Short mmCIF file of N, CA and C in Angstrom, two decimals:
data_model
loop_
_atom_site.label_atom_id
_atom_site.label_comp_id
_atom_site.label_asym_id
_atom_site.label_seq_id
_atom_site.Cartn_x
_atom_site.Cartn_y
_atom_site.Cartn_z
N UNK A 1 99.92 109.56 103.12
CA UNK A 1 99.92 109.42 104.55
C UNK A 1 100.70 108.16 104.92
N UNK A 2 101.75 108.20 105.92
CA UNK A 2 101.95 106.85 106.13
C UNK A 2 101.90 107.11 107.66
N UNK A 3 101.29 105.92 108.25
CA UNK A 3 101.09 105.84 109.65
C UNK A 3 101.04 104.05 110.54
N UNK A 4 101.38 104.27 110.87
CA UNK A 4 101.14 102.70 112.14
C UNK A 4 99.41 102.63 111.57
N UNK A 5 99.11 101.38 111.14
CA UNK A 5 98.12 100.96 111.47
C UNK A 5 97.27 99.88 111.92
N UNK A 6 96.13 100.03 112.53
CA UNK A 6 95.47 98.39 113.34
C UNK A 6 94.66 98.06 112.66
N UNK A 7 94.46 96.94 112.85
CA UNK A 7 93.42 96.15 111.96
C UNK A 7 92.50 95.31 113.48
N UNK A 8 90.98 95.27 113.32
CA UNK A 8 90.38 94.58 114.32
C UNK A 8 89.31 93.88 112.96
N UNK A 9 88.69 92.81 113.51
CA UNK A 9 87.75 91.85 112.83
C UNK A 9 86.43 91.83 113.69
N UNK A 10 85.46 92.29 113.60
CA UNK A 10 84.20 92.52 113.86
C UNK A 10 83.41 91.49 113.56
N UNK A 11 83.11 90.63 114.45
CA UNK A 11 82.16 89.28 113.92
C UNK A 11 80.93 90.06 114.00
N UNK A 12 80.20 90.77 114.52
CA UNK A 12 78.74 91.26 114.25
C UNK A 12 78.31 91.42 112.51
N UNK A 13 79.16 92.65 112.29
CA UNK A 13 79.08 92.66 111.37
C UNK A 13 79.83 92.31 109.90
N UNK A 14 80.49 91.07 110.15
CA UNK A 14 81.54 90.60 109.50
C UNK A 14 82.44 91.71 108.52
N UNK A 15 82.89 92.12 109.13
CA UNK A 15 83.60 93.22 108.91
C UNK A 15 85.02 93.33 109.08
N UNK A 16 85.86 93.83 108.32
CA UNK A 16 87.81 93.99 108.72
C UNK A 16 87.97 95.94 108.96
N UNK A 17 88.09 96.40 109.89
CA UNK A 17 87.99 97.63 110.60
C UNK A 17 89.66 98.04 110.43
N UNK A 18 90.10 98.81 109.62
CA UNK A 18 91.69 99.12 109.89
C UNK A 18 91.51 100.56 109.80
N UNK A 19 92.37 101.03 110.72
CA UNK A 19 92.74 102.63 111.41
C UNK A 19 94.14 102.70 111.36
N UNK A 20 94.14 104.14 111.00
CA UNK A 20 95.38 104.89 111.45
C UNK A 20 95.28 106.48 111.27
N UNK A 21 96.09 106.33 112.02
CA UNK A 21 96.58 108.19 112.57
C UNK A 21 97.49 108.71 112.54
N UNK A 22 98.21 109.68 111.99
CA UNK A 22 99.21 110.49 111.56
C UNK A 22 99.04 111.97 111.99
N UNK A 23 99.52 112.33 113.40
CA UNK A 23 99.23 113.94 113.61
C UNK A 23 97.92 114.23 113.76
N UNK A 24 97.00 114.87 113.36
CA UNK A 24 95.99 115.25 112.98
C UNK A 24 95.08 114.69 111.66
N UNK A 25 95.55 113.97 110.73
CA UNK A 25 95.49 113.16 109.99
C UNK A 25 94.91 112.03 110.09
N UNK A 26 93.54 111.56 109.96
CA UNK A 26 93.24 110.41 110.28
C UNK A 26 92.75 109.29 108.93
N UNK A 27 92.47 107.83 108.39
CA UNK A 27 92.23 107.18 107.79
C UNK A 27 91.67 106.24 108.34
N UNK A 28 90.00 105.52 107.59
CA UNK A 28 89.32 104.17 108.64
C UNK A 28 89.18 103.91 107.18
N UNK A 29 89.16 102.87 107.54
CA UNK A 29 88.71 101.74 106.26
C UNK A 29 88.19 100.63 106.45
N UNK A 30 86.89 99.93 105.97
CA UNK A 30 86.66 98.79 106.54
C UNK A 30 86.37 97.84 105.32
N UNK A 31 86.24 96.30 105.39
CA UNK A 31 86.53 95.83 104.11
C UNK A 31 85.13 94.76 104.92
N UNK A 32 84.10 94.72 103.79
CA UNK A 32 83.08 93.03 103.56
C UNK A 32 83.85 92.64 102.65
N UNK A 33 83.66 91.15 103.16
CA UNK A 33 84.29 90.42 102.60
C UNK A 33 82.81 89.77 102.51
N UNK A 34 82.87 88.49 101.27
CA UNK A 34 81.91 87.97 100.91
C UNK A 34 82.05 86.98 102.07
N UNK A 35 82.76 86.37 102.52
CA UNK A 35 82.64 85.35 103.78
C UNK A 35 83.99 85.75 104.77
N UNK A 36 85.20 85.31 104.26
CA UNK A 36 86.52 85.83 104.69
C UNK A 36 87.71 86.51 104.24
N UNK A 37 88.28 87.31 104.98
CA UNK A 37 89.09 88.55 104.30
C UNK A 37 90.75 87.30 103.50
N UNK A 38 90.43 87.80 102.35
CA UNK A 38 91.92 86.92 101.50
C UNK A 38 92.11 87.83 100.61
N UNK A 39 93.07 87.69 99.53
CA UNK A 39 93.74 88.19 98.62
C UNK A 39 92.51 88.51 97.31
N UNK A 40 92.15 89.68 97.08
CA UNK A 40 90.55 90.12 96.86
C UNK A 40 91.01 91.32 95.78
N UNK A 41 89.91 91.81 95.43
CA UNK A 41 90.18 93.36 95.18
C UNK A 41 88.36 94.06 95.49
N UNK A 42 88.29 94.53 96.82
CA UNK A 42 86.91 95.05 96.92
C UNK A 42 86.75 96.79 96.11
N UNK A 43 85.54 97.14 95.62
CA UNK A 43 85.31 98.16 95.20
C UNK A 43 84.97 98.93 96.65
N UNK A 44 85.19 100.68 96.75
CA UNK A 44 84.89 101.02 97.25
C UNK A 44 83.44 101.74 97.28
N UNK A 45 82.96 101.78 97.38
CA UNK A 45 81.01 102.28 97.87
C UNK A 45 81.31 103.44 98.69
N UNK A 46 79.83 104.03 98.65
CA UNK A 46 79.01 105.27 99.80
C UNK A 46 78.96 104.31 100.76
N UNK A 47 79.50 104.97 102.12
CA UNK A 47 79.96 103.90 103.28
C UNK A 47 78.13 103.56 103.64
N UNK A 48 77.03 104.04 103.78
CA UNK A 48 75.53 103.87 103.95
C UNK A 48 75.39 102.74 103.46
N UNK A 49 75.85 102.17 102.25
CA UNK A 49 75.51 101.16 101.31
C UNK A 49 76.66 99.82 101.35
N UNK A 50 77.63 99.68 101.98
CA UNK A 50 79.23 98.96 102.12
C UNK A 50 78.57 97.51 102.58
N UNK A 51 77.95 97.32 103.25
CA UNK A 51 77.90 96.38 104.05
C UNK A 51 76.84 95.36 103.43
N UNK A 52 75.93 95.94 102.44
CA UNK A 52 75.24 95.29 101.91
C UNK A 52 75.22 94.81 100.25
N UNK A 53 76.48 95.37 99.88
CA UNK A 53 77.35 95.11 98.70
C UNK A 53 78.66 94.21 98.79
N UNK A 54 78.69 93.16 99.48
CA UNK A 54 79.73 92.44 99.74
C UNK A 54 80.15 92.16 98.47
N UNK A 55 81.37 92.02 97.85
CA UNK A 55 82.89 92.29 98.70
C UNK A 55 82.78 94.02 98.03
N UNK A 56 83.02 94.70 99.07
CA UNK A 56 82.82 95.91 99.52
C UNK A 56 83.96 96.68 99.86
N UNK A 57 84.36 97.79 100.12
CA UNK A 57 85.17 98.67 101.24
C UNK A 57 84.31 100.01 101.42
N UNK A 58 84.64 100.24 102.24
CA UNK A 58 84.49 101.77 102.89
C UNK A 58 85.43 102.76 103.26
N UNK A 59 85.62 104.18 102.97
CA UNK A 59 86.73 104.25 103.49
C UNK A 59 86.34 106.21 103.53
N UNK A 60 87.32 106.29 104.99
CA UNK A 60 87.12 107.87 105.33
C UNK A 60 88.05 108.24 105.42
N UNK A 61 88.42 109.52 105.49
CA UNK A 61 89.74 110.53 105.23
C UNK A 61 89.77 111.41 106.06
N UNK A 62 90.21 111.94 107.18
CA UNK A 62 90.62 112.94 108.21
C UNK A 62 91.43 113.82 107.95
N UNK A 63 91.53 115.54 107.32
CA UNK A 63 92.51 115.86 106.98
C UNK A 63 92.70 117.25 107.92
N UNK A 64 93.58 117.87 108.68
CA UNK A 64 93.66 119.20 109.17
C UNK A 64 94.86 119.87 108.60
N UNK A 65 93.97 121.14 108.00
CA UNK A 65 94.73 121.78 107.52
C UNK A 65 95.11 123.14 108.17
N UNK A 66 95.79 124.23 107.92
CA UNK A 66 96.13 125.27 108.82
C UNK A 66 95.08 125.96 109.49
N UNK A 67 94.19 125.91 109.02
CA UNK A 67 92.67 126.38 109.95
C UNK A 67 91.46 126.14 109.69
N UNK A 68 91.92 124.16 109.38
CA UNK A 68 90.52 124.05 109.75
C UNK A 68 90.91 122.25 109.42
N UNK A 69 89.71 121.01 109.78
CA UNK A 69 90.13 120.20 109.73
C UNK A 69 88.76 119.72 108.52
N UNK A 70 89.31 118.80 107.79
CA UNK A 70 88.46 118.53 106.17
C UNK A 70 87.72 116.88 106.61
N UNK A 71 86.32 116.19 106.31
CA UNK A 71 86.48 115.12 106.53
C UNK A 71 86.17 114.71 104.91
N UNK A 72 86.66 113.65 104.73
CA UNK A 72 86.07 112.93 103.27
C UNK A 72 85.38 111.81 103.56
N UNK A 73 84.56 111.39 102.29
CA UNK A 73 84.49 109.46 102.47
C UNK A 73 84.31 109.17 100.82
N UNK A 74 84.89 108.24 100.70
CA UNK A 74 85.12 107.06 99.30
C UNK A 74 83.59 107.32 98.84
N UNK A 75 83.68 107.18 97.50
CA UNK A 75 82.19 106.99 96.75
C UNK A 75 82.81 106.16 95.67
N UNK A 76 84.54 106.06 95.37
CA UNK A 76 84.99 105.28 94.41
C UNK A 76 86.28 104.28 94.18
N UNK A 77 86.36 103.76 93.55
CA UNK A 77 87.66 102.89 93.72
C UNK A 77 88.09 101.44 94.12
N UNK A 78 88.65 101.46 94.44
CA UNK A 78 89.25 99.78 94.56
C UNK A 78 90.33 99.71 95.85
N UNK A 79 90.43 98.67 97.02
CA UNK A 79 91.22 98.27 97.49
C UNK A 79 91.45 96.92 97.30
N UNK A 80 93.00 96.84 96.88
CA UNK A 80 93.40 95.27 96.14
C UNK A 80 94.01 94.60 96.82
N UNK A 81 94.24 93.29 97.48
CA UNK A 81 94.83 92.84 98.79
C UNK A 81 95.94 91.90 98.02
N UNK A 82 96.95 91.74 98.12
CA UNK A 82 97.43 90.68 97.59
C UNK A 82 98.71 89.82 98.79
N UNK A 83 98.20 88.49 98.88
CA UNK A 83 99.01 87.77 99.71
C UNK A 83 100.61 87.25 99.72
N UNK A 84 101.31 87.57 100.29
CA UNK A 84 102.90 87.58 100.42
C UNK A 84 103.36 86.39 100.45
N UNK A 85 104.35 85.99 100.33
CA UNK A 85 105.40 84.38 100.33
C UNK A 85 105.12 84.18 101.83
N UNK A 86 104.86 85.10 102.73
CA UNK A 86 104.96 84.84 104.13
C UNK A 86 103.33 84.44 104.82
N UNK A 87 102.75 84.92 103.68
CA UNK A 87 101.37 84.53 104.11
C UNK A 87 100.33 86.18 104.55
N UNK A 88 101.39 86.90 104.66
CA UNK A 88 100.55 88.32 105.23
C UNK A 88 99.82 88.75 103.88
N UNK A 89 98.87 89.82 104.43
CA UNK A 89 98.08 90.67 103.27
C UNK A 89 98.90 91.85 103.36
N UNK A 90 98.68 92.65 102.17
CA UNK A 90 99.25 93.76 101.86
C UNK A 90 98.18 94.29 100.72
N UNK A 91 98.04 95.60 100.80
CA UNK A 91 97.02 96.52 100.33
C UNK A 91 97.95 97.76 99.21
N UNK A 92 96.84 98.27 98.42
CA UNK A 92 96.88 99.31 97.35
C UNK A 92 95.54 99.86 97.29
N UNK A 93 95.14 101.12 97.45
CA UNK A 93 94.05 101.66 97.73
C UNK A 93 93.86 102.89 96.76
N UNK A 94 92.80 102.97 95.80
CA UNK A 94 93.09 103.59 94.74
C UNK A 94 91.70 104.48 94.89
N UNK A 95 91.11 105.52 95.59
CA UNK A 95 90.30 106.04 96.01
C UNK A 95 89.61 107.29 95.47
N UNK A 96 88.53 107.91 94.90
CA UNK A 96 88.08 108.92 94.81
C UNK A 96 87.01 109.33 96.13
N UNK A 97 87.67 110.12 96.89
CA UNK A 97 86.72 111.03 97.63
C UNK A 97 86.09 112.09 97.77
N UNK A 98 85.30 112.53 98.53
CA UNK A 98 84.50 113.78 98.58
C UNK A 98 84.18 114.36 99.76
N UNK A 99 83.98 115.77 99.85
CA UNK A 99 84.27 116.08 100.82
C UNK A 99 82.69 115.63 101.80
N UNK A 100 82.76 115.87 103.39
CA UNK A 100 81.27 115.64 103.87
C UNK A 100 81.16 116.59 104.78
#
């Protein structure tokens, strides 16, 4: 999937919230961080359980296919952040999902 995506920071639940959308195609992902989001590698979790397993991710999958639309969510894997010469984050997301 490649798509435009946003990133918002949730102080409630100290949380990093990134979305995107492609067509019908959707992807959420959210990352605990043990205090603040940096150059990490969080495991992904059953999103029920994410928030209380810091450093964490969560992550869901939106898929429509010719007649009918599929949802998934992560039960496995790793998202690895690694920080640029410029200072930005950049991601690799290595995921086993299932369907819900």
């Amino acid at each position: 999937m490649a798509a435009p995506m946003t990133a918002e920071w949730c102080d409630e639940r100290q949380a990093l919230e990134i979305r995107g959308v492609a067509g019908d195609t959707g992807l959420g992902l959210v990352l605990y961080p043990v205090d603040t989001i940096d150059a990490d590698s969080y495991r992904i979790v059953l999103p029920e359980g994410a928030d209380t397993l810091r450093s964490a991710a969560a992550i869901a999958l939106r898929v429509f296919s010719t007649n009918t639309i599929q949802g998934y969510q992560g039960d496995s894997g790793t998202v690895a952040l690694e920080r640029g010469e410029g200072g930005e984050l950049s991601g690799v997301i290595a995921a086993r999902a299932r369907s819900v």
